[in-house]
Coordinates of C-alpha atoms and ligand atoms in Angstrom, one line a residue:
M1 CA -39.1 -40.9 -37.7
L2 CA -40.6 -43.4 -35.5
W3 CA -38.6 -45.9 -33.5
K4 CA -39.7 -49.5 -34.8
G5 CA -37.0 -51.8 -33.5
L6 CA -33.6 -52.5 -32.3
W7 CA -31.4 -55.1 -33.8
L8 CA -28.7 -56.6 -32.2
S9 CA -25.6 -58.3 -33.3
L10 CA -24.3 -61.0 -31.2
P11 CA -21.0 -62.0 -30.3
A12 CA -20.2 -65.5 -31.7
G13 CA -21.7 -68.5 -29.8
V14 CA -24.7 -66.3 -28.4
S15 CA -27.8 -67.6 -29.0
P16 CA -30.0 -65.2 -31.2
E17 CA -33.0 -66.2 -29.0
R18 CA -31.3 -64.3 -26.3
C19 CA -32.5 -61.0 -27.5
C20 CA -35.5 -60.7 -29.8
A21 CA -36.0 -57.8 -32.1
A22 CA -38.4 -55.6 -30.4
S23 CA -41.4 -54.1 -32.1
R24 CA -43.1 -51.1 -30.8
P25 CA -46.5 -49.4 -31.4
E26 CA -46.1 -46.3 -33.0
G27 CA -46.6 -42.9 -31.9
I28 CA -45.6 -43.2 -27.9
S29 CA -43.8 -40.2 -27.6
C30 CA -42.0 -41.2 -24.3
L31 CA -40.4 -44.0 -26.4
L32 CA -38.5 -41.8 -28.5
H33 CA -35.9 -41.2 -26.2
L34 CA -35.1 -44.7 -26.0
F35 CA -33.2 -44.8 -29.1
L36 CA -31.8 -41.4 -28.1
L37 CA -30.2 -42.9 -25.1
P38 CA -26.7 -44.3 -24.9
A39 CA -26.9 -47.9 -26.2
G40 CA -25.0 -49.2 -23.0
R41 CA -21.9 -50.9 -22.5
F42 CA -21.5 -53.3 -25.4
S43 CA -18.1 -54.4 -25.5
Q44 CA -18.3 -56.9 -28.5
T45 CA -21.7 -56.2 -29.9
S46 CA -22.9 -53.6 -32.1
T47 CA -26.2 -52.0 -31.9
F48 CA -28.0 -50.6 -34.9
L49 CA -31.3 -49.1 -35.6
K50 CA -33.4 -50.4 -38.3
S51 CA -32.4 -47.5 -40.6
G52 CA -28.9 -48.8 -40.3
K53 CA -27.8 -45.9 -38.1
K54 CA -25.4 -47.1 -35.6
I55 CA -26.2 -46.0 -31.8
K56 CA -23.5 -44.4 -30.1
K57 CA -21.4 -46.7 -27.7
V58 CA -20.5 -45.6 -24.6
S59 CA -18.0 -47.3 -22.1
G60 CA -18.6 -48.5 -18.7
A61 CA -21.0 -47.1 -16.1
G62 CA -18.7 -49.0 -13.5
G63 CA -18.0 -48.2 -9.9
R64 CA -20.9 -49.9 -8.6
S65 CA -21.0 -51.9 -5.4
P66 CA -19.1 -55.1 -5.2
P67 CA -21.3 -58.2 -6.0
L68 CA -23.0 -59.7 -3.2
M69 CA -23.4 -63.2 -4.4
R70 CA -22.4 -66.7 -3.1
L71 CA -22.8 -70.0 -5.0
R72 CA -25.7 -71.7 -3.7
P73 CA -27.8 -74.8 -4.9
A74 CA -30.0 -73.9 -7.9
A75 CA -33.3 -74.0 -6.0
A76 CA -32.1 -71.3 -3.5
R77 CA -30.9 -69.3 -6.4
G78 CA -34.4 -69.2 -7.6
G79 CA -33.7 -71.4 -10.6
E80 CA -36.6 -73.9 -9.7
G81 CA -38.4 -71.1 -8.0
R82 CA -38.6 -72.4 -4.6
G83 CA -37.0 -69.5 -3.0
R84 CA -35.7 -69.6 0.9
E85 CA -37.8 -66.7 2.1
G86 CA -38.1 -66.5 5.8
K87 CA -35.1 -68.7 6.7
K88 CA -32.0 -67.5 8.2
K89 CA -29.4 -66.0 5.8
G90 CA -27.1 -64.2 8.2
R91 CA -26.4 -61.5 5.7
G92 CA -26.2 -58.9 8.5
G93 CA -29.1 -56.9 7.0
K94 CA -27.0 -56.1 3.8
G95 CA -29.4 -54.4 1.2
R96 CA -31.7 -52.9 3.7
V97 CA -31.3 -49.7 1.8
C98 CA -34.4 -48.0 0.7
R99 CA -33.6 -45.9 -2.3
E100 CA -35.4 -42.9 -3.1
P101 CA -36.6 -43.0 -6.9
R102 CA -34.4 -40.9 -8.8
V103 CA -36.0 -37.6 -10.0
R104 CA -35.1 -36.7 -13.6
A105 CA -36.1 -33.1 -14.2
G106 CA -37.9 -32.4 -17.4
R107 CA -38.3 -36.0 -18.3
V108 CA -41.9 -36.6 -17.3
C109 CA -44.2 -38.5 -19.6
S110 CA -47.4 -38.5 -17.9
G111 CA -50.1 -40.6 -19.4
A112 CA -47.7 -43.6 -20.0
M113 CA -48.2 -46.5 -17.9
G114 CA -44.4 -46.6 -16.7
A115 CA -43.2 -43.9 -14.3
P116 CA -41.0 -41.3 -15.5
G117 CA -37.5 -42.6 -15.8
V118 CA -38.6 -46.2 -15.9
K119 CA -37.8 -47.6 -19.3
A120 CA -37.7 -51.3 -18.6
V121 CA -39.1 -54.0 -16.3
F122 CA -37.4 -57.2 -15.7
F123 CA -39.4 -59.9 -14.6
D124 CA -38.6 -63.2 -12.8
L125 CA -40.2 -66.2 -14.5
D126 CA -40.8 -69.1 -12.0
N127 CA -43.6 -68.4 -9.6
T128 CA -43.7 -64.8 -10.8
L129 CA -45.0 -65.1 -14.2
V130 CA -45.9 -68.6 -14.3
D131 CA -46.9 -71.0 -11.2
T132 CA -44.2 -73.4 -11.5
A133 CA -44.8 -74.8 -7.9
A134 CA -48.2 -75.6 -8.8
A135 CA -47.0 -77.2 -12.1
G136 CA -44.4 -79.2 -10.3
R137 CA -47.0 -80.6 -7.8
R138 CA -49.1 -81.5 -10.6
A139 CA -46.3 -83.6 -12.3
I140 CA -45.7 -85.5 -8.7
E141 CA -49.3 -86.5 -8.8
E142 CA -48.8 -87.9 -12.1
V143 CA -45.7 -89.9 -11.0
V144 CA -47.3 -90.8 -7.8
K145 CA -50.3 -92.4 -10.0
A146 CA -47.7 -94.1 -12.3
L147 CA -45.6 -95.5 -9.6
R148 CA -48.9 -97.2 -8.1
C149 CA -50.9 -98.3 -11.3
R150 CA -47.8 -99.4 -13.5
H151 CA -45.2 -100.3 -11.1
R152 CA -47.0 -101.6 -8.1
C153 CA -45.8 -99.3 -5.7
G154 CA -47.8 -98.5 -2.5
E155 CA -49.0 -94.8 -2.2
G156 CA -46.5 -94.2 0.8
Q157 CA -43.6 -95.5 -1.2
A158 CA -44.5 -93.5 -4.2
R159 CA -44.9 -90.4 -2.3
A160 CA -41.5 -91.2 -0.5
I161 CA -39.8 -91.6 -3.9
C162 CA -41.2 -88.1 -5.0
E163 CA -40.3 -86.4 -1.8
K164 CA -36.7 -87.7 -2.0
V165 CA -36.8 -86.4 -5.5
Q166 CA -37.8 -83.0 -4.6
A167 CA -35.3 -82.7 -1.9
K168 CA -32.5 -83.5 -4.2
L169 CA -33.9 -80.9 -6.6
L170 CA -33.7 -78.3 -3.8
K171 CA -30.2 -79.3 -3.4
E172 CA -29.0 -79.9 -6.7
C173 CA -25.7 -78.5 -8.0
H174 CA -25.4 -78.7 -11.6
D175 CA -22.2 -78.1 -13.7
P176 CA -23.2 -78.2 -17.3
A177 CA -19.7 -78.6 -18.3
R178 CA -19.8 -82.0 -16.6
T179 CA -23.1 -83.6 -16.7
C180 CA -26.3 -82.9 -18.7
I181 CA -29.2 -82.1 -16.8
T182 CA -31.3 -84.8 -18.1
E183 CA -28.7 -87.5 -16.7
L184 CA -28.4 -85.6 -13.6
R185 CA -32.1 -85.7 -12.8
I186 CA -32.6 -89.1 -14.0
S187 CA -30.0 -90.0 -11.3
H188 CA -32.2 -88.2 -8.7
W189 CA -35.2 -90.5 -9.4
E190 CA -33.0 -93.6 -9.6
E191 CA -31.2 -92.7 -6.2
A192 CA -34.7 -91.9 -4.6
I193 CA -36.1 -95.3 -5.8
R194 CA -33.2 -97.3 -4.7
E195 CA -33.4 -95.6 -1.1
T196 CA -37.0 -96.2 -0.8
I197 CA -37.3 -99.5 -2.0
G198 CA -33.7 -100.8 -2.0
G199 CA -32.8 -103.6 -4.4
E200 CA -30.8 -102.7 -7.6
A201 CA -30.5 -99.4 -9.2
N202 CA -33.5 -99.1 -11.9
R203 CA -32.3 -96.6 -14.3
S204 CA -35.2 -97.4 -17.1
L205 CA -37.9 -96.7 -14.2
A206 CA -36.0 -93.7 -13.1
A207 CA -35.9 -92.4 -16.5
E208 CA -39.7 -93.3 -17.3
C209 CA -40.4 -91.3 -13.8
Y210 CA -38.2 -88.3 -14.9
F211 CA -39.7 -87.8 -18.3
L212 CA -43.5 -88.1 -16.9
W213 CA -42.5 -85.5 -14.2
K214 CA -40.9 -83.4 -16.6
S215 CA -43.4 -83.4 -19.4
T216 CA -46.4 -83.1 -17.1
R217 CA -44.9 -80.1 -15.4
L218 CA -44.3 -78.2 -18.8
R219 CA -47.7 -79.0 -19.8
H220 CA -49.2 -77.1 -16.8
L221 CA -46.7 -74.0 -17.2
T222 CA -49.0 -71.5 -18.6
L223 CA -48.8 -67.7 -18.8
A224 CA -52.5 -66.9 -17.7
E225 CA -54.6 -64.6 -20.2
E226 CA -54.4 -61.8 -17.6
T227 CA -50.8 -61.9 -17.4
R228 CA -50.5 -61.9 -21.1
G229 CA -52.9 -58.8 -21.3
M230 CA -51.0 -56.9 -18.5
L231 CA -47.6 -57.7 -20.4
T232 CA -49.0 -56.5 -23.6
E233 CA -50.3 -53.5 -22.2
L234 CA -47.2 -52.8 -20.1
R235 CA -45.1 -53.0 -23.4
K236 CA -46.8 -50.2 -25.0
A237 CA -45.1 -47.9 -22.4
V238 CA -41.8 -49.4 -21.3
R239 CA -39.6 -52.5 -22.2
L240 CA -39.8 -56.0 -21.1
L241 CA -37.1 -58.3 -20.1
L242 CA -37.6 -62.0 -18.9
L243 CA -34.7 -62.5 -16.4
T244 CA -34.7 -66.2 -15.0
N245 CA -32.1 -68.0 -12.9
G246 CA -31.4 -71.6 -13.7
D247 CA -29.9 -74.4 -16.0
R248 CA -30.1 -73.3 -19.8
Q249 CA -32.0 -76.2 -21.1
T250 CA -34.6 -76.3 -18.1
Q251 CA -35.3 -72.9 -18.3
R252 CA -35.1 -72.7 -22.2
E253 CA -38.0 -75.7 -22.1
K254 CA -40.0 -73.7 -19.7
I255 CA -40.0 -70.5 -21.9
E256 CA -41.0 -72.6 -24.7
A257 CA -43.7 -74.4 -22.9
C258 CA -45.5 -71.0 -21.7
A259 CA -44.9 -69.2 -24.8
C260 CA -43.9 -65.9 -23.1
Q261 CA -41.1 -65.2 -25.7
P262 CA -43.4 -62.7 -27.9
Y263 CA -44.2 -60.6 -25.0
F264 CA -40.7 -59.8 -24.4
D265 CA -37.8 -57.4 -25.9
A266 CA -35.2 -59.8 -24.5
I267 CA -34.7 -63.1 -22.5
V268 CA -31.8 -63.7 -20.3
V269 CA -31.1 -67.3 -18.8
G270 CA -29.1 -67.3 -15.7
G271 CA -27.3 -70.5 -16.5
E272 CA -26.0 -68.9 -19.8
Q273 CA -24.2 -65.9 -18.1
K274 CA -21.3 -65.7 -16.2
E275 CA -23.1 -65.3 -13.0
E276 CA -27.0 -65.3 -12.1
K277 CA -29.3 -63.3 -10.1
P278 CA -28.2 -61.6 -7.6
A279 CA -25.0 -61.0 -9.2
P280 CA -25.0 -57.3 -10.5
S281 CA -23.2 -58.4 -13.6
I282 CA -26.3 -60.2 -15.0
F283 CA -28.6 -57.3 -14.5
H284 CA -26.1 -55.1 -16.0
Y285 CA -25.9 -57.1 -19.1
C286 CA -29.8 -57.0 -19.3
C287 CA -29.5 -53.2 -19.2
D288 CA -27.0 -53.2 -21.9
L289 CA -29.1 -55.5 -24.0
L290 CA -31.8 -52.9 -23.9
G291 CA -29.4 -49.9 -23.7
V292 CA -31.0 -48.4 -20.7
Q293 CA -29.1 -47.5 -17.3
P294 CA -29.8 -49.6 -14.0
T295 CA -31.6 -46.7 -12.5
E296 CA -34.3 -46.9 -15.4
C297 CA -35.1 -50.5 -14.6
V298 CA -37.6 -52.0 -12.1
M299 CA -37.2 -55.7 -11.0
V300 CA -40.1 -57.6 -10.3
G301 CA -39.8 -61.4 -8.7
D302 CA -40.9 -63.5 -6.0
S303 CA -37.4 -64.2 -4.5
L304 CA -36.1 -62.0 -1.9
D305 CA -32.7 -63.6 -2.2
T306 CA -32.2 -63.4 -6.1
D307 CA -34.8 -60.9 -7.4
I308 CA -35.0 -58.4 -4.7
Q309 CA -31.2 -58.7 -3.4
G310 CA -30.1 -58.6 -7.1
G311 CA -32.0 -55.7 -8.0
L312 CA -30.7 -53.9 -5.0
N313 CA -27.1 -55.1 -5.6
A314 CA -27.3 -53.8 -9.3
G315 CA -28.6 -50.2 -8.3
L316 CA -32.1 -50.6 -10.0
K317 CA -34.4 -48.0 -9.6
A318 CA -37.0 -50.0 -7.8
T319 CA -37.6 -53.6 -7.0
V320 CA -40.9 -55.2 -6.5
W321 CA -41.5 -58.3 -4.6
L322 CA -44.5 -60.6 -5.2
N323 CA -45.3 -61.9 -2.0
K324 CA -46.5 -65.5 -2.3
T325 CA -44.7 -67.0 0.6
M326 CA -47.5 -65.8 3.1
A327 CA -44.4 -65.6 5.4
T328 CA -42.9 -62.6 7.1
P329 CA -39.6 -62.5 5.8
A330 CA -36.3 -62.8 8.3
D331 CA -35.1 -59.6 9.7
S332 CA -31.7 -60.1 7.6
S333 CA -33.6 -60.3 4.3
P334 CA -33.3 -57.6 1.7
V335 CA -36.2 -54.9 1.7
P336 CA -38.1 -54.3 -1.4
H337 CA -39.1 -51.1 -2.5
Y338 CA -42.5 -52.2 -3.0
V339 CA -44.6 -55.4 -2.1
I340 CA -47.5 -56.9 -4.3
S341 CA -49.5 -59.9 -4.0
S342 CA -50.2 -60.6 -7.5
V343 CA -48.3 -59.7 -10.6
L344 CA -51.4 -58.1 -11.9
D345 CA -50.8 -55.3 -9.5
L346 CA -47.5 -54.3 -11.1
P347 CA -49.0 -51.4 -13.4
A348 CA -50.7 -49.8 -10.3
V349 CA -47.3 -49.9 -8.6
L350 CA -45.6 -48.4 -11.7
Q351 CA -48.1 -45.6 -11.6
K352 CA -47.8 -45.1 -8.1
M353 CA -43.9 -44.4 -8.8
E354 CA -45.1 -42.0 -11.4
H355 CA -47.5 -40.3 -9.0
N356 CA -44.9 -40.0 -6.3
I357 CA -42.3 -38.6 -8.5
N358 CA -45.0 -36.1 -10.3
A359 CA -45.7 -35.1 -6.7
K360 CA -42.2 -34.4 -5.9
L361 CA -41.6 -32.3 -9.1
G362 CA -44.4 -30.3 -8.2
N363 CA -43.3 -29.7 -4.7
E364 CA -39.6 -29.4 -5.0
R365 CA -39.0 -32.6 -3.4
T366 CA -41.0 -33.5 -0.2
V367 CA -40.0 -36.1 2.1
S368 CA -39.6 -39.8 1.0
S369 CA -42.9 -41.3 0.1
N370 CA -41.8 -44.6 -1.3
G371 CA -44.1 -47.6 -1.2
A372 CA -43.3 -50.2 1.1
C373 CA -40.3 -48.4 2.7
Ligands
LIG401 C1 -37.1 -101.7 -13.2 O1 -38.7 -101.4 -13.0 C2 -39.4 -101.9 -14.1 C3 -41.0 -101.5 -13.7 O2 -41.3 -101.6 -12.7 C4 -39.3 -103.6 -13.8 O3 -40.4 -104.3 -14.7 C5 -37.9 -103.9 -14.1 O4 -38.0 -105.5 -13.7 C6 -37.2 -103.2 -13.2 N1 -35.7 -103.7 -13.2 C7 -34.9 -103.9 -12.3 C8 -33.5 -104.2 -12.9 O5 -35.2 -104.1 -11.3
LIG402 C1 -46.7 -61.2 3.1 O1 -47.7 -61.8 2.7 C2 -48.3 -62.3 4.1 C3 -49.8 -62.8 3.8 O2 -50.6 -62.1 3.1 C4 -48.3 -61.0 5.2 O3 -48.6 -61.7 6.4 C5 -47.0 -60.6 5.3 O4 -46.9 -59.5 6.3 C6 -46.6 -60.1 3.8 N1 -45.4 -59.6 4.2 C7 -44.9 -58.7 3.5 C8 -43.4 -58.0 3.7 O5 -45.7 -57.7 3.0
LIG403 MG1 -39.2 -66.8 -9.0

């Protein structure tokens, strides 16, 4: 029998978008043990094979290192995709651990694109799969144009307003239980306009700017053709999960806008969980969703603070940092296992992992040969 899908029944109140039924190309032998593995640590959920056969439940794989997580503004947490790479974090080098890939004897699937033992890849969204920063810049240009043409702002004033809004976005602390993100972000524009032009608050102008910014940004958020191709190929060998920090509504709108859902076995949004990246709990939740162990997963992202630190905190097999910042990280930054400059380089990195491990299996363990470390 070939494995065709995994259905998850969700606890009450959990959106079904959060996990999509995964269909797989048939005949890839290394996928077969996916469903032979324990289904993870579901406490309230049950997992079934399509045939109706229940996957064995297992209890906690606990005993991991304590969460290394502080509450920080959304932008710093990677939600709006502007990481704080290169800034001082004063975390005393925590997480500067180079883990050797774990060798699992007898489990080599050569020929597959994923390394042996790699069963899932977790992708960050903002500035990893889609260029959120570039889309944001285009959105700002639209608003500047509108402020100048329709509201007779000077160019300098218009830019000053936009800069103030961006600063407010980076510091944004959003409590979804108290305000909705739309109200909050219209207020950013309202304040920025008042701080720049003075006078009375102008909510309607602020709302117009916000909606223009938002719709323009979403329109420019696209998953590049080559990225789609890479994900499609990769998914023939490993399971793929989208793991993004940020406000629920904002991130769900981005996911919709770039139409990336069909490329993933599951999608997890930080704002819908108890804790966001880099807390281990959200990574372990992802593992549970896919029924894999942390040591079988690879995290790929552009933020050292959230993606890489989180992957290390959760004890993942490897972390892959998309180095887009062109800056050398601070000494206190977490050290990723691998560094790539384009997400399209990921398959080669996975192959390198496989190669390294195969070499080790052949030589009865040589010295570490682990990528960036
Ligand atoms: C708000 O801005 C709009 C557009 O520039 C303008 O027509 C309107 O008079 C302003 N309202 C207030 C209360 O300033
Ligand atoms: C990241 O990229 C920049 C520019 O390509 C480079 O100077 C820097 O050394 C890179 N950092 C790491 C850790 O690879
Ligand atoms: Mg990111």
